[in-house]
PDB file of C-alpha atoms and ligand atoms in Angstrom:
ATOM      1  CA  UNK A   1       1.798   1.578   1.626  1.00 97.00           C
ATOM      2  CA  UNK A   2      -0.516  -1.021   0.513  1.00 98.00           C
ATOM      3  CA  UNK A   3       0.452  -3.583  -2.180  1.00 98.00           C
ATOM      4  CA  UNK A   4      -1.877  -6.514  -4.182  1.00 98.00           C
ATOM      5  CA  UNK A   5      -1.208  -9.251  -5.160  1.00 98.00           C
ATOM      6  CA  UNK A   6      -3.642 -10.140  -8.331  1.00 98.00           C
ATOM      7  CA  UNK A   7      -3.824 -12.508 -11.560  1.00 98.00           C
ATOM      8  CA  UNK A   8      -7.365 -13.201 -12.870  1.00 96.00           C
ATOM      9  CA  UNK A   9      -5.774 -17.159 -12.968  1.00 96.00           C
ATOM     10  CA  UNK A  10      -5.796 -19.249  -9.766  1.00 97.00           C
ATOM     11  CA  UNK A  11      -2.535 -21.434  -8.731  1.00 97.00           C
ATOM     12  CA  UNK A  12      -0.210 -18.803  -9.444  1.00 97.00           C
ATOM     13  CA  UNK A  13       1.194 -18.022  -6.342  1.00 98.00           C
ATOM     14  CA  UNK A  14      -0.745 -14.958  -5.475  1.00 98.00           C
ATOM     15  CA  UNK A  15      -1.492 -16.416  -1.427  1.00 98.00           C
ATOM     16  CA  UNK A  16       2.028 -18.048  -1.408  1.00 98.00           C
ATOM     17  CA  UNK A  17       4.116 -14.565  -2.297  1.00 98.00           C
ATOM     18  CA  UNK A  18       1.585 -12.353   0.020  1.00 98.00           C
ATOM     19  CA  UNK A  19       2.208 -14.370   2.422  1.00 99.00           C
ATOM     20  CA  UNK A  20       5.842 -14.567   2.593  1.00 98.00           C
ATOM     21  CA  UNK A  21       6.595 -11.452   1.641  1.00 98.00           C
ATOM     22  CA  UNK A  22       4.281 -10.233   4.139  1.00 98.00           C
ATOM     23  CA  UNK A  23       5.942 -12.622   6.921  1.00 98.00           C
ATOM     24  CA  UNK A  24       9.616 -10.912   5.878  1.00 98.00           C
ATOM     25  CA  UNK A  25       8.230  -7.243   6.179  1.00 98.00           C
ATOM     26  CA  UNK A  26       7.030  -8.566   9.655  1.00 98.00           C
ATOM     27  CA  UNK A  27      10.263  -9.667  10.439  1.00 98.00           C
ATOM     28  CA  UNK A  28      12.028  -6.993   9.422  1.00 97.00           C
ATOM     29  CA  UNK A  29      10.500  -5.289  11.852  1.00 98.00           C
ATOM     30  CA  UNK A  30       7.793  -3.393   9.734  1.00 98.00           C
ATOM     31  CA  UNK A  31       3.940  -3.409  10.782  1.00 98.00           C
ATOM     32  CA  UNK A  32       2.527  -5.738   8.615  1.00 98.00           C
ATOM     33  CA  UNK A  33      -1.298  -6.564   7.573  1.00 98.00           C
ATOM     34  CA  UNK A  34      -2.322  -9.462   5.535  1.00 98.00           C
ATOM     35  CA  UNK A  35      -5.849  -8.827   3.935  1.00 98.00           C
ATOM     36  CA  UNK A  36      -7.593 -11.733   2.903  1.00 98.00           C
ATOM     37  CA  UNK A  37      -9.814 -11.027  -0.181  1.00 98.00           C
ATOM     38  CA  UNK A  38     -10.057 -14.914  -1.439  1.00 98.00           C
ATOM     39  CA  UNK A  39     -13.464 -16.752  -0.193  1.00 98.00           C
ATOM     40  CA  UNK A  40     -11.265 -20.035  -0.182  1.00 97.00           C
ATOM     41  CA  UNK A  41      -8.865 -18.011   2.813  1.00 97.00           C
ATOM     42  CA  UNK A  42      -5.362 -19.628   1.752  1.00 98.00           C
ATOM     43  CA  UNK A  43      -3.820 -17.184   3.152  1.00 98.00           C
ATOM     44  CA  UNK A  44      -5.576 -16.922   6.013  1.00 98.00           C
ATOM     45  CA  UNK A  45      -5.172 -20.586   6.988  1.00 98.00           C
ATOM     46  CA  UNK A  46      -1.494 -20.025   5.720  1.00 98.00           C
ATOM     47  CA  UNK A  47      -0.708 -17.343   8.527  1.00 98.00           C
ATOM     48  CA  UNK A  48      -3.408 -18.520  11.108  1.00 98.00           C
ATOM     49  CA  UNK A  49      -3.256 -22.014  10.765  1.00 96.00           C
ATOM     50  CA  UNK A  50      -6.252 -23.611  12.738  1.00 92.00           C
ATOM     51  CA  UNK A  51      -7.334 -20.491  14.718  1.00 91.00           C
ATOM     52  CA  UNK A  52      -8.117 -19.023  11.658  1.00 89.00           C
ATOM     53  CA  UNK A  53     -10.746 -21.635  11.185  1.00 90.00           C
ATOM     54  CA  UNK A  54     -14.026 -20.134  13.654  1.00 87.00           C
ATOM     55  CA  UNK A  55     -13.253 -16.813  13.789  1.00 92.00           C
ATOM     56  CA  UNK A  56     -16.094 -14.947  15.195  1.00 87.00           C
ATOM     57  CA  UNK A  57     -15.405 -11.492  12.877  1.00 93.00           C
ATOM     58  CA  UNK A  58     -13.749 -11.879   9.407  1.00 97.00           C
ATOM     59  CA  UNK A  59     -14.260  -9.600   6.165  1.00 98.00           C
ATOM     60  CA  UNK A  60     -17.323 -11.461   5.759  1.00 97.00           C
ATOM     61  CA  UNK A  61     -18.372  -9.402   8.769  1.00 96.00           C
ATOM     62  CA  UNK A  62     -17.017  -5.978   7.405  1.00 97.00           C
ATOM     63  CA  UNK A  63     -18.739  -6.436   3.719  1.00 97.00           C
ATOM     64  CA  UNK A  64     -21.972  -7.310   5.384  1.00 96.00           C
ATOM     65  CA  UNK A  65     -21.628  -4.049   7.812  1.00 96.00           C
ATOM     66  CA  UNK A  66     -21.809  -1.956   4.913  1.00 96.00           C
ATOM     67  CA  UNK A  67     -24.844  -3.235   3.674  1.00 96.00           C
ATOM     68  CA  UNK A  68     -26.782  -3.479   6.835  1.00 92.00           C
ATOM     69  CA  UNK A  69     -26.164   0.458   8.472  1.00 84.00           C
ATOM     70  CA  UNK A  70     -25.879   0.298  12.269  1.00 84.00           C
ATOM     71  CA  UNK A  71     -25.906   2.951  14.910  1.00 86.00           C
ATOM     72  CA  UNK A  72     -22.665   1.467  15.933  1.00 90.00           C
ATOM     73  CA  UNK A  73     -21.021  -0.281  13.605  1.00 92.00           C
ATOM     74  CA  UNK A  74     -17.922  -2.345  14.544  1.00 95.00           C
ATOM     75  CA  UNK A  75     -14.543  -0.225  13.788  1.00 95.00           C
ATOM     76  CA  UNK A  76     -12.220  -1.219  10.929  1.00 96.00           C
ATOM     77  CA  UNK A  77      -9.418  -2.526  14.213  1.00 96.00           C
ATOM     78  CA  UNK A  78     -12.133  -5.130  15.167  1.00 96.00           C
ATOM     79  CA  UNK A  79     -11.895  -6.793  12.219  1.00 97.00           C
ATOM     80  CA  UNK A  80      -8.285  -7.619  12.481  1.00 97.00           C
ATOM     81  CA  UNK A  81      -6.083 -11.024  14.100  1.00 97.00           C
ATOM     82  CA  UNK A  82      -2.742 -11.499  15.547  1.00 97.00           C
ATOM     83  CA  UNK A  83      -0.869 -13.698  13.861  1.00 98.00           C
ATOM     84  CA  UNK A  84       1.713 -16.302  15.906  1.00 97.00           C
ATOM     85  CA  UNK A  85       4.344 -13.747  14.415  1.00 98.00           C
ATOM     86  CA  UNK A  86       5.191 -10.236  15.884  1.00 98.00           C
ATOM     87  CA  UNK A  87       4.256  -7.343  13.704  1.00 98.00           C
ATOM     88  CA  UNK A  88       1.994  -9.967  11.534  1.00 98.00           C
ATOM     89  CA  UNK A  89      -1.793  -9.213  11.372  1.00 98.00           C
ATOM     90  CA  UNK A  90      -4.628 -10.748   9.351  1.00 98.00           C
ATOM     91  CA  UNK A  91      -7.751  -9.680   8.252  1.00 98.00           C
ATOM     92  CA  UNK A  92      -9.015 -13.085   7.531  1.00 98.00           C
ATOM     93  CA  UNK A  93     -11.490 -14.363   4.839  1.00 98.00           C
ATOM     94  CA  UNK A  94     -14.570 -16.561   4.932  1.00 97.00           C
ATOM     95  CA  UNK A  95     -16.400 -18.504   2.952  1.00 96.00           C
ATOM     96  CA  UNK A  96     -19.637 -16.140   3.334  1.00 97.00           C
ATOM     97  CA  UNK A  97     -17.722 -13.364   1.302  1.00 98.00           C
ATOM     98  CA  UNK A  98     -18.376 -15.644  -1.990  1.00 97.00           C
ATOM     99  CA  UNK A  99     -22.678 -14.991  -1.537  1.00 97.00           C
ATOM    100  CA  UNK A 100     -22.292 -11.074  -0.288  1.00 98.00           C
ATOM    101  CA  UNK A 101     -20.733 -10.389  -3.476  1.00 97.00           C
ATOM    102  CA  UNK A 102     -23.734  -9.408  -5.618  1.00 97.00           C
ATOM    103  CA  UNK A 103     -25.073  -7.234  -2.910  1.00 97.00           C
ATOM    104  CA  UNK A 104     -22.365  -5.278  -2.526  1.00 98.00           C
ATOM    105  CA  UNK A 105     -21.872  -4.863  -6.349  1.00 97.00           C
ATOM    106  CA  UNK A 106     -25.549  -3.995  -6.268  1.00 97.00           C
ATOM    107  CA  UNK A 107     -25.207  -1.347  -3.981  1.00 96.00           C
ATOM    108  CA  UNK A 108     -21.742   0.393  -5.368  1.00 95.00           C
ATOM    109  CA  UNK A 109     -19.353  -0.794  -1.835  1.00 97.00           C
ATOM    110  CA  UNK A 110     -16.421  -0.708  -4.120  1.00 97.00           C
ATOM    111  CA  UNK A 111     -14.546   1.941  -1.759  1.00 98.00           C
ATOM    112  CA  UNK A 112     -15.793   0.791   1.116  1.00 97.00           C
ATOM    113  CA  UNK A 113     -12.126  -1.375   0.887  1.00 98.00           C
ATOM    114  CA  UNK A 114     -10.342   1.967   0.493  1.00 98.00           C
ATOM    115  CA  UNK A 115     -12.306   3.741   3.029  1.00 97.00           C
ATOM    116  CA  UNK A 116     -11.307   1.133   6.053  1.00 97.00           C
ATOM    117  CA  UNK A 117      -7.628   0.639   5.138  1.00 98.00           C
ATOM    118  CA  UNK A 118      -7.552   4.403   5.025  1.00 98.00           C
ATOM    119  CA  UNK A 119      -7.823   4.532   8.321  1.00 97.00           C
ATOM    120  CA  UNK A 120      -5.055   2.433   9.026  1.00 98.00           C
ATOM    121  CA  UNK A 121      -2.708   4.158   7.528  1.00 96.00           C
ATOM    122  CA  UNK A 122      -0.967   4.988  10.358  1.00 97.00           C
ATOM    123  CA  UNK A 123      -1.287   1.608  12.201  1.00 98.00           C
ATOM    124  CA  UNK A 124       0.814  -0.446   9.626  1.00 98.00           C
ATOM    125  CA  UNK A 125       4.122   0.464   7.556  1.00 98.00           C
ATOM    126  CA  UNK A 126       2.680  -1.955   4.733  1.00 98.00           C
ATOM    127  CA  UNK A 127      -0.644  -3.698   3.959  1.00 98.00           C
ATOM    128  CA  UNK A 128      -0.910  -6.933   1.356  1.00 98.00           C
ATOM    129  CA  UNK A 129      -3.716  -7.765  -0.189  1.00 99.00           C
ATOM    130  CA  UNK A 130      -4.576 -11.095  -1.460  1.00 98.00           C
ATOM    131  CA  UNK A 131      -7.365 -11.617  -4.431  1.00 98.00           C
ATOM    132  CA  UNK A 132      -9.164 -14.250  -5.656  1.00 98.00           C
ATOM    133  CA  UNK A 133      -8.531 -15.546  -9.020  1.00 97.00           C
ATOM    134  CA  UNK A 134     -11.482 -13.688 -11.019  1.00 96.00           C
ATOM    135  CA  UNK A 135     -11.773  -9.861 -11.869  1.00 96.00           C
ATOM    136  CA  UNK A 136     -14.695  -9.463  -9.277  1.00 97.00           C
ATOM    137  CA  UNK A 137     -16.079  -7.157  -6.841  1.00 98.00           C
ATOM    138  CA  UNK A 138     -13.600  -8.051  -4.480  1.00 98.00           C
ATOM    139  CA  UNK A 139     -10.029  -7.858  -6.822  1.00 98.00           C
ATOM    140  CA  UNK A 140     -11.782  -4.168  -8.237  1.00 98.00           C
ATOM    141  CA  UNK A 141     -12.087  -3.338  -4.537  1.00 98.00           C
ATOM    142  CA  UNK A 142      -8.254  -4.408  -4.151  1.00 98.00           C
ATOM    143  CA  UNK A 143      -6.931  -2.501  -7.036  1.00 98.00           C
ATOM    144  CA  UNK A 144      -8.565   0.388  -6.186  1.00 98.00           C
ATOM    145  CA  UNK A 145      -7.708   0.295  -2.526  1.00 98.00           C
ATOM    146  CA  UNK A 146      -3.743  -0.088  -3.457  1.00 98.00           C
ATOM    147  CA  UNK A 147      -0.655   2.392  -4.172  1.00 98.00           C
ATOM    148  CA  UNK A 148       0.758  -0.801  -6.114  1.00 97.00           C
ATOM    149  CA  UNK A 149       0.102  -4.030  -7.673  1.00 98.00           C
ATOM    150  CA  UNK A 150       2.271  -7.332  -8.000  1.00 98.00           C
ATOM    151  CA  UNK A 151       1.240  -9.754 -10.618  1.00 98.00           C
ATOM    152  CA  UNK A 152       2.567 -13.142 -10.242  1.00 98.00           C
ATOM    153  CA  UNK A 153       3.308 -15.281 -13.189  1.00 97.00           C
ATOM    154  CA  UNK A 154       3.846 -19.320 -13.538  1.00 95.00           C
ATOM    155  CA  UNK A 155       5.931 -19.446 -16.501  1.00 93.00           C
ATOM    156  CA  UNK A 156       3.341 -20.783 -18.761  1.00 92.00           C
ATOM    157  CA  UNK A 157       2.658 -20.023 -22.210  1.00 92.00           C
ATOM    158  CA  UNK A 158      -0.873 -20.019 -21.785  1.00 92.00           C
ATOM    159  CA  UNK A 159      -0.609 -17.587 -18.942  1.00 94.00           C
ATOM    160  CA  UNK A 160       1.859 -15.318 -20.644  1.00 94.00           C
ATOM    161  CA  UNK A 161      -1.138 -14.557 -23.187  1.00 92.00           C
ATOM    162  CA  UNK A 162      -3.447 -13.748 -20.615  1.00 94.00           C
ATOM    163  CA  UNK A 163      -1.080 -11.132 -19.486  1.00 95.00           C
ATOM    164  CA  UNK A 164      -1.895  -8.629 -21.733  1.00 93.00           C
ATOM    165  CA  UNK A 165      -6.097  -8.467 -21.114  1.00 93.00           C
ATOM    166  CA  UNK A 166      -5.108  -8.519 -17.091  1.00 96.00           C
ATOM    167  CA  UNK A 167      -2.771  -5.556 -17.662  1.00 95.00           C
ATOM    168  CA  UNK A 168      -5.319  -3.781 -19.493  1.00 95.00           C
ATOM    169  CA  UNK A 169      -7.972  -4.283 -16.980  1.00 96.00           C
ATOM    170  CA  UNK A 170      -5.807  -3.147 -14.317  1.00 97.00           C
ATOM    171  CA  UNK A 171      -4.985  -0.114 -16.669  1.00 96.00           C
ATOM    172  CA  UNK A 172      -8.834   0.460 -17.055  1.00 97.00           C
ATOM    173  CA  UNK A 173      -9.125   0.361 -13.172  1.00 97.00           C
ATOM    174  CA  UNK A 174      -6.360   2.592 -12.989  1.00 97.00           C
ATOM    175  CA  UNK A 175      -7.236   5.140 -15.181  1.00 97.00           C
ATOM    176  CA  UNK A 176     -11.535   4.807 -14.149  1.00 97.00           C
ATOM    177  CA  UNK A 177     -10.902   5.081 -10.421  1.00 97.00           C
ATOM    178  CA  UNK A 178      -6.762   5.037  -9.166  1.00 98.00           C
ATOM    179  CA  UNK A 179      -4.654   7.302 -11.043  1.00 97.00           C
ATOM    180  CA  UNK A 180      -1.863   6.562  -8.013  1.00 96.00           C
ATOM    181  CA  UNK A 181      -2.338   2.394  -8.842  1.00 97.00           C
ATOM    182  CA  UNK A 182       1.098   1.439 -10.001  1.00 96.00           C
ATOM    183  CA  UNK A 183       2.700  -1.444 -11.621  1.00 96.00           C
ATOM    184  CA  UNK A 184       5.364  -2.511  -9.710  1.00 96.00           C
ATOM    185  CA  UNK A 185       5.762  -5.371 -11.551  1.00 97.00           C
ATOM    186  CA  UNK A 186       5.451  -9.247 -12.789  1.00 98.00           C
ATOM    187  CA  UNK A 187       6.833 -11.844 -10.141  1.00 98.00           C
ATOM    188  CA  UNK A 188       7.961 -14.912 -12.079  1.00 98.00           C
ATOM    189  CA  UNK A 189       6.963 -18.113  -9.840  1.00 98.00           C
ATOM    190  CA  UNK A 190       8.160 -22.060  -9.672  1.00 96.00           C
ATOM    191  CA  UNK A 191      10.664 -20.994 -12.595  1.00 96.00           C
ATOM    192  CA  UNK A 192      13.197 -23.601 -13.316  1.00 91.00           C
ATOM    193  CA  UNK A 193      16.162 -22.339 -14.326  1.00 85.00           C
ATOM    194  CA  UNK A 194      17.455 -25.988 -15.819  1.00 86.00           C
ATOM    195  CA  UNK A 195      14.521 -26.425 -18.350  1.00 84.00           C
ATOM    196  CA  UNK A 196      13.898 -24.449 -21.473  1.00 84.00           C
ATOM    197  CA  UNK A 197      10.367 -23.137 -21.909  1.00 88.00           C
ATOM    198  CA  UNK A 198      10.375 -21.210 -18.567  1.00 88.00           C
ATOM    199  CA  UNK A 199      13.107 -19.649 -19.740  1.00 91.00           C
ATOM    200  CA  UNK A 200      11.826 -18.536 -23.247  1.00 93.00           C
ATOM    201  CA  UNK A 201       8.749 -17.753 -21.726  1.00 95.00           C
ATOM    202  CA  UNK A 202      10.406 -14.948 -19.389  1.00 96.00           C
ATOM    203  CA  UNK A 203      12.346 -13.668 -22.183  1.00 95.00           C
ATOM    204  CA  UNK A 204       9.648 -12.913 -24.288  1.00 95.00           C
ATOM    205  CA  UNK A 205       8.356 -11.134 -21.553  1.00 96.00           C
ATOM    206  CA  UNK A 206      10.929  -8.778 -21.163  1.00 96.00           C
ATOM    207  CA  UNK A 207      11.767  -8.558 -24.741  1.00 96.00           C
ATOM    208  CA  UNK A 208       7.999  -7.028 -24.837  1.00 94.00           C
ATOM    209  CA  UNK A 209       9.146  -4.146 -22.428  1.00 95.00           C
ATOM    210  CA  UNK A 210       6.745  -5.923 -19.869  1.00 95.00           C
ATOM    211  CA  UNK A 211       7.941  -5.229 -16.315  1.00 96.00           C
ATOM    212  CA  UNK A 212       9.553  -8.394 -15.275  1.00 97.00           C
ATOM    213  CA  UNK A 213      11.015  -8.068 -11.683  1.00 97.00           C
ATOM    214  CA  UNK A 214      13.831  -9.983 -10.511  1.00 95.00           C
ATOM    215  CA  UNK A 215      15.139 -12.226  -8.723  1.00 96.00           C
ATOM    216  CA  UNK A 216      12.713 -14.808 -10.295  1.00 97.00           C
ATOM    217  CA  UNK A 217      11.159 -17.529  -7.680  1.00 98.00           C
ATOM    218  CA  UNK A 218      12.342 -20.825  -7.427  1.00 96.00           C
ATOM    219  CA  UNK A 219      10.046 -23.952  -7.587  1.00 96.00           C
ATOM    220  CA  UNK A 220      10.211 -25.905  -4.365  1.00 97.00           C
ATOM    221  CA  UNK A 221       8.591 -28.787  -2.550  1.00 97.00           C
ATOM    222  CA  UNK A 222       9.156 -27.006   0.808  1.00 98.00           C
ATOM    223  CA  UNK A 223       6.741 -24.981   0.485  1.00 98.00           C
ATOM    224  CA  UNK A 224       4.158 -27.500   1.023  1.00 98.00           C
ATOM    225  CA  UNK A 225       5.635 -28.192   4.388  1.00 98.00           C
ATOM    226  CA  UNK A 226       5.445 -24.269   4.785  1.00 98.00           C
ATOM    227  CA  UNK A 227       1.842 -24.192   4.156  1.00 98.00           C
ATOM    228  CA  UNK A 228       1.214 -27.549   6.084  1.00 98.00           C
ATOM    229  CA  UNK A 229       2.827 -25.867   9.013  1.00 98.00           C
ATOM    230  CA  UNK A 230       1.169 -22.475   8.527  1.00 98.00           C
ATOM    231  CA  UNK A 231       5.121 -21.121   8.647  1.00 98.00           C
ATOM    232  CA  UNK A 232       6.073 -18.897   6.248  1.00 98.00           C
ATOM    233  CA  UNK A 233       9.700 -19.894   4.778  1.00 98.00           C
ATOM    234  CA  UNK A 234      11.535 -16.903   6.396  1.00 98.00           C
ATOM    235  CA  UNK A 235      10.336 -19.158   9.745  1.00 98.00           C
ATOM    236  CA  UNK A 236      10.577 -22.529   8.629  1.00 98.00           C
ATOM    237  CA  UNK A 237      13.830 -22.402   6.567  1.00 98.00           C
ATOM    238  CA  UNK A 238      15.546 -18.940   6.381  1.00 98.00           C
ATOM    239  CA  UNK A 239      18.377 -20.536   4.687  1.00 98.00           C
ATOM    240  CA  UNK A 240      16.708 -22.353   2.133  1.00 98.00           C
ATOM    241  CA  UNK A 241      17.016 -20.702  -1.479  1.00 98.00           C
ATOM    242  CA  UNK A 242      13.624 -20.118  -1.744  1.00 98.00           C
ATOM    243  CA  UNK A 243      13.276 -18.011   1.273  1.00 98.00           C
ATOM    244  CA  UNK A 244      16.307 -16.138   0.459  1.00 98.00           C
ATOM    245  CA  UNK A 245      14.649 -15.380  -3.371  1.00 98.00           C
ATOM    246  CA  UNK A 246      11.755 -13.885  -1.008  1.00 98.00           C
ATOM    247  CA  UNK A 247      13.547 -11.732   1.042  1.00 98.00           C
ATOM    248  CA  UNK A 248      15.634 -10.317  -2.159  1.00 98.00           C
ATOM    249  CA  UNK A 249      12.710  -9.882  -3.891  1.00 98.00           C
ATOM    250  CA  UNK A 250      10.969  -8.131  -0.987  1.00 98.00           C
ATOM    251  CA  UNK A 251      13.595  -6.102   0.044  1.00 97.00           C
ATOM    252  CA  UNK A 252      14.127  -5.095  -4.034  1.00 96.00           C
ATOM    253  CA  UNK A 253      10.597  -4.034  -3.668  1.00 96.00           C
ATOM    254  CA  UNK A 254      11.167  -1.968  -0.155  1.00 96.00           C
ATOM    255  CA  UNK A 255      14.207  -0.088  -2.655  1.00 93.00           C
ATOM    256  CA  UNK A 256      11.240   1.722  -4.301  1.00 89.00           C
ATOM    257  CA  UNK A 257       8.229   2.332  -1.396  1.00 88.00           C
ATOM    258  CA  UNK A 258      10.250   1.567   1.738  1.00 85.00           C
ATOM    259  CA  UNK A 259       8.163  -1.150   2.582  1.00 87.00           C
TER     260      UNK A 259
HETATM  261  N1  ADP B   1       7.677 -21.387  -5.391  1.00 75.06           N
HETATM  262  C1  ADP B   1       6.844 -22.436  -5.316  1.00 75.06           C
HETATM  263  N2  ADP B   1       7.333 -23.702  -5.415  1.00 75.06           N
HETATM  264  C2  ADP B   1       6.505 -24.778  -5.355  1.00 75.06           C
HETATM  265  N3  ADP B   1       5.173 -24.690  -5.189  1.00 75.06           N
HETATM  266  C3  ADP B   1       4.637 -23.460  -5.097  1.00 75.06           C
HETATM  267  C4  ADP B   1       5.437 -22.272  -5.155  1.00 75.06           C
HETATM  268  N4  ADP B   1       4.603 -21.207  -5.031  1.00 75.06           N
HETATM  269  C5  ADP B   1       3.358 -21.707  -4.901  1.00 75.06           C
HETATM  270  N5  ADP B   1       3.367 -23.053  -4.937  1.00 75.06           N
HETATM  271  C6  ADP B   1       2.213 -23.970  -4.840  1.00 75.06           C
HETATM  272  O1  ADP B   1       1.353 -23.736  -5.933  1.00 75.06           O
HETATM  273  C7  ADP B   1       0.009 -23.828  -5.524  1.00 75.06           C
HETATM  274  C8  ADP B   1      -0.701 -22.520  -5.830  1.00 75.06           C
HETATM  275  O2  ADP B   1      -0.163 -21.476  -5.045  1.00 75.06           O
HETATM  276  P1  ADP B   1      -1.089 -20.351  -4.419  1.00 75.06           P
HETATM  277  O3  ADP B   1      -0.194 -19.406  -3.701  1.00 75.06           O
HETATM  278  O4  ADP B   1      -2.202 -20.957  -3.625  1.00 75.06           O
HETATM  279  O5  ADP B   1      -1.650 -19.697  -5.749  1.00 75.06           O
HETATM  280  P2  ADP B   1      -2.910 -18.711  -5.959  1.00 75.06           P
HETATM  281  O6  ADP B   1      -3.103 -17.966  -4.686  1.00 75.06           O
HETATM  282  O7  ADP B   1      -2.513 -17.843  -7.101  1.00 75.06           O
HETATM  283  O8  ADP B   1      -4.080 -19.595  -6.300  1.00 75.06           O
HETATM  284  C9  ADP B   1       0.006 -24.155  -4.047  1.00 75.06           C
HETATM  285  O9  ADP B   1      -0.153 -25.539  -3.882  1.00 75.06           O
HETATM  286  C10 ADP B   1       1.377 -23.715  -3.595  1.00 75.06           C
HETATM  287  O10 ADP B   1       1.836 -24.469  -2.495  1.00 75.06           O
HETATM  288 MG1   MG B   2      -4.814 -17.780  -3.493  1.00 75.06          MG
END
């Protein structure tokens, strides 16, 4: 199955949760894919650390395929990493993906996303898919490449508004071009139980019938450390609270798809 991770706003949380939820699937046992959508390639340095930094074929490489045709093109599996973690690929990002972007909108490659992972739908139990923060070429080529969507949310007031015009675009993808897109749901992010305003914030959420998943996801320094270390927290700290929320949350999500 094949699951992204979107918000139109950046900070959110959207490389953080693929990431780690992506590392538990892995460790679980599941054959796991990380795609990288995001020009800036958090999660890519997340999971890869500094050998993702280099790399001779990323996306970049794939987008630019499809705009150049070749007598023999590179195949979909040459475009994927190892990550340090069994059962843990990458498809990594790169800066280059920021200029191909008008091309490829230019030239209508918005299934060429589809097409690839398509074909490795028997290689991996579950792919993630991480977007930039914009509704662009490469988040349209995300949500239409996906059984299932996670929106993260950071408990703000401001960002609670925006909810409503994301969830309509991803209706209007939904209903223009993936009829089997679903909503699995809003992850709630660095909420803090103790002070008020998250709180309120969450309820009117759910008081609006919006699907708010549970549990909700702690706020903690370790996860710089995670990121610093490019180690997920089901590797760095499987005790801490935080990496337990993940694995609850991920294995609340596996209820529904089995992965
Ligand atoms: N649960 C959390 N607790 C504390 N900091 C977090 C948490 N989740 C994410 N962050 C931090 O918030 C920032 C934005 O997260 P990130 O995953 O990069 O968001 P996005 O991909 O949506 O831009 C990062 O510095 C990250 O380390
Ligand atoms: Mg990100």
């Amino acid at each position: 199955m094949r699951r992204v991770v979107f918000n139109q706003k950046g900070g959110v949380g959207k490389s953080t949760i693929t990431c780690n939820l992506a590392a538990i699937s892995a460790h679980q046992g599941k054959r796991t894919l990380v795609v990288d959508l995001d020009p800036q390639g958090n999660s890519t340095q997340y999971l890869l650390g500094i050998s993702g930094e280099n790399l001779e074929t990323t996306l970049a490489d794939f987008f630019d395929q499809t705009l150049n045709f070749k007598l023999n093109p590179k195949k979909i599996e040459e475009f994927i990493v190892a990550s340090p973690f069994p059962n843990l690929d990458v498809m990594p990002s790169h800066p280059g993906l920021e200029d191909l972007q008008g091309k490829l909108e230019s030239r209508y490659k918005i299934y060429k996303l589809r097409d690839a992972l398509t074909e490795l739908a028997d290689d991996y139990d579950v792919i993630y898919i991480d977007t930039p923060p914009a509704l662009n070429f490469y988040t349209r080529s995300a949500l239409i490449a996906a059984d299932s969507c996670l929106i993260p949310f950071d408990c703000d007031e401001f960002s609670r508004r925006a909810l409503y015009s994301l969830m309509e675009n991803v209706q209007e993808i939904q209903a223009d071009h993936n009829r089997d897109l679903s909503i699995e749901g809003i992850v709630v992010n660095q909420f803090q139980a103790r002070a008020g305003l998250p709180q309120k914030v969450v309820q009117e959420l759910i008081d609006e019938g919006l699907p708010v998943l549970a549990p909700y996801l702690s706020a903690s320094v370790k996860i710089k450390e995670s990121h610093e270390q490019s180690r997920p927290m089901i590797h760095l700290d499987p005790k801490h609270k935080l990496a337990q929320e993940y694995v609850a949350l991920h294995d609340r999500l596996a209820r529904t798809y089995g992965a």
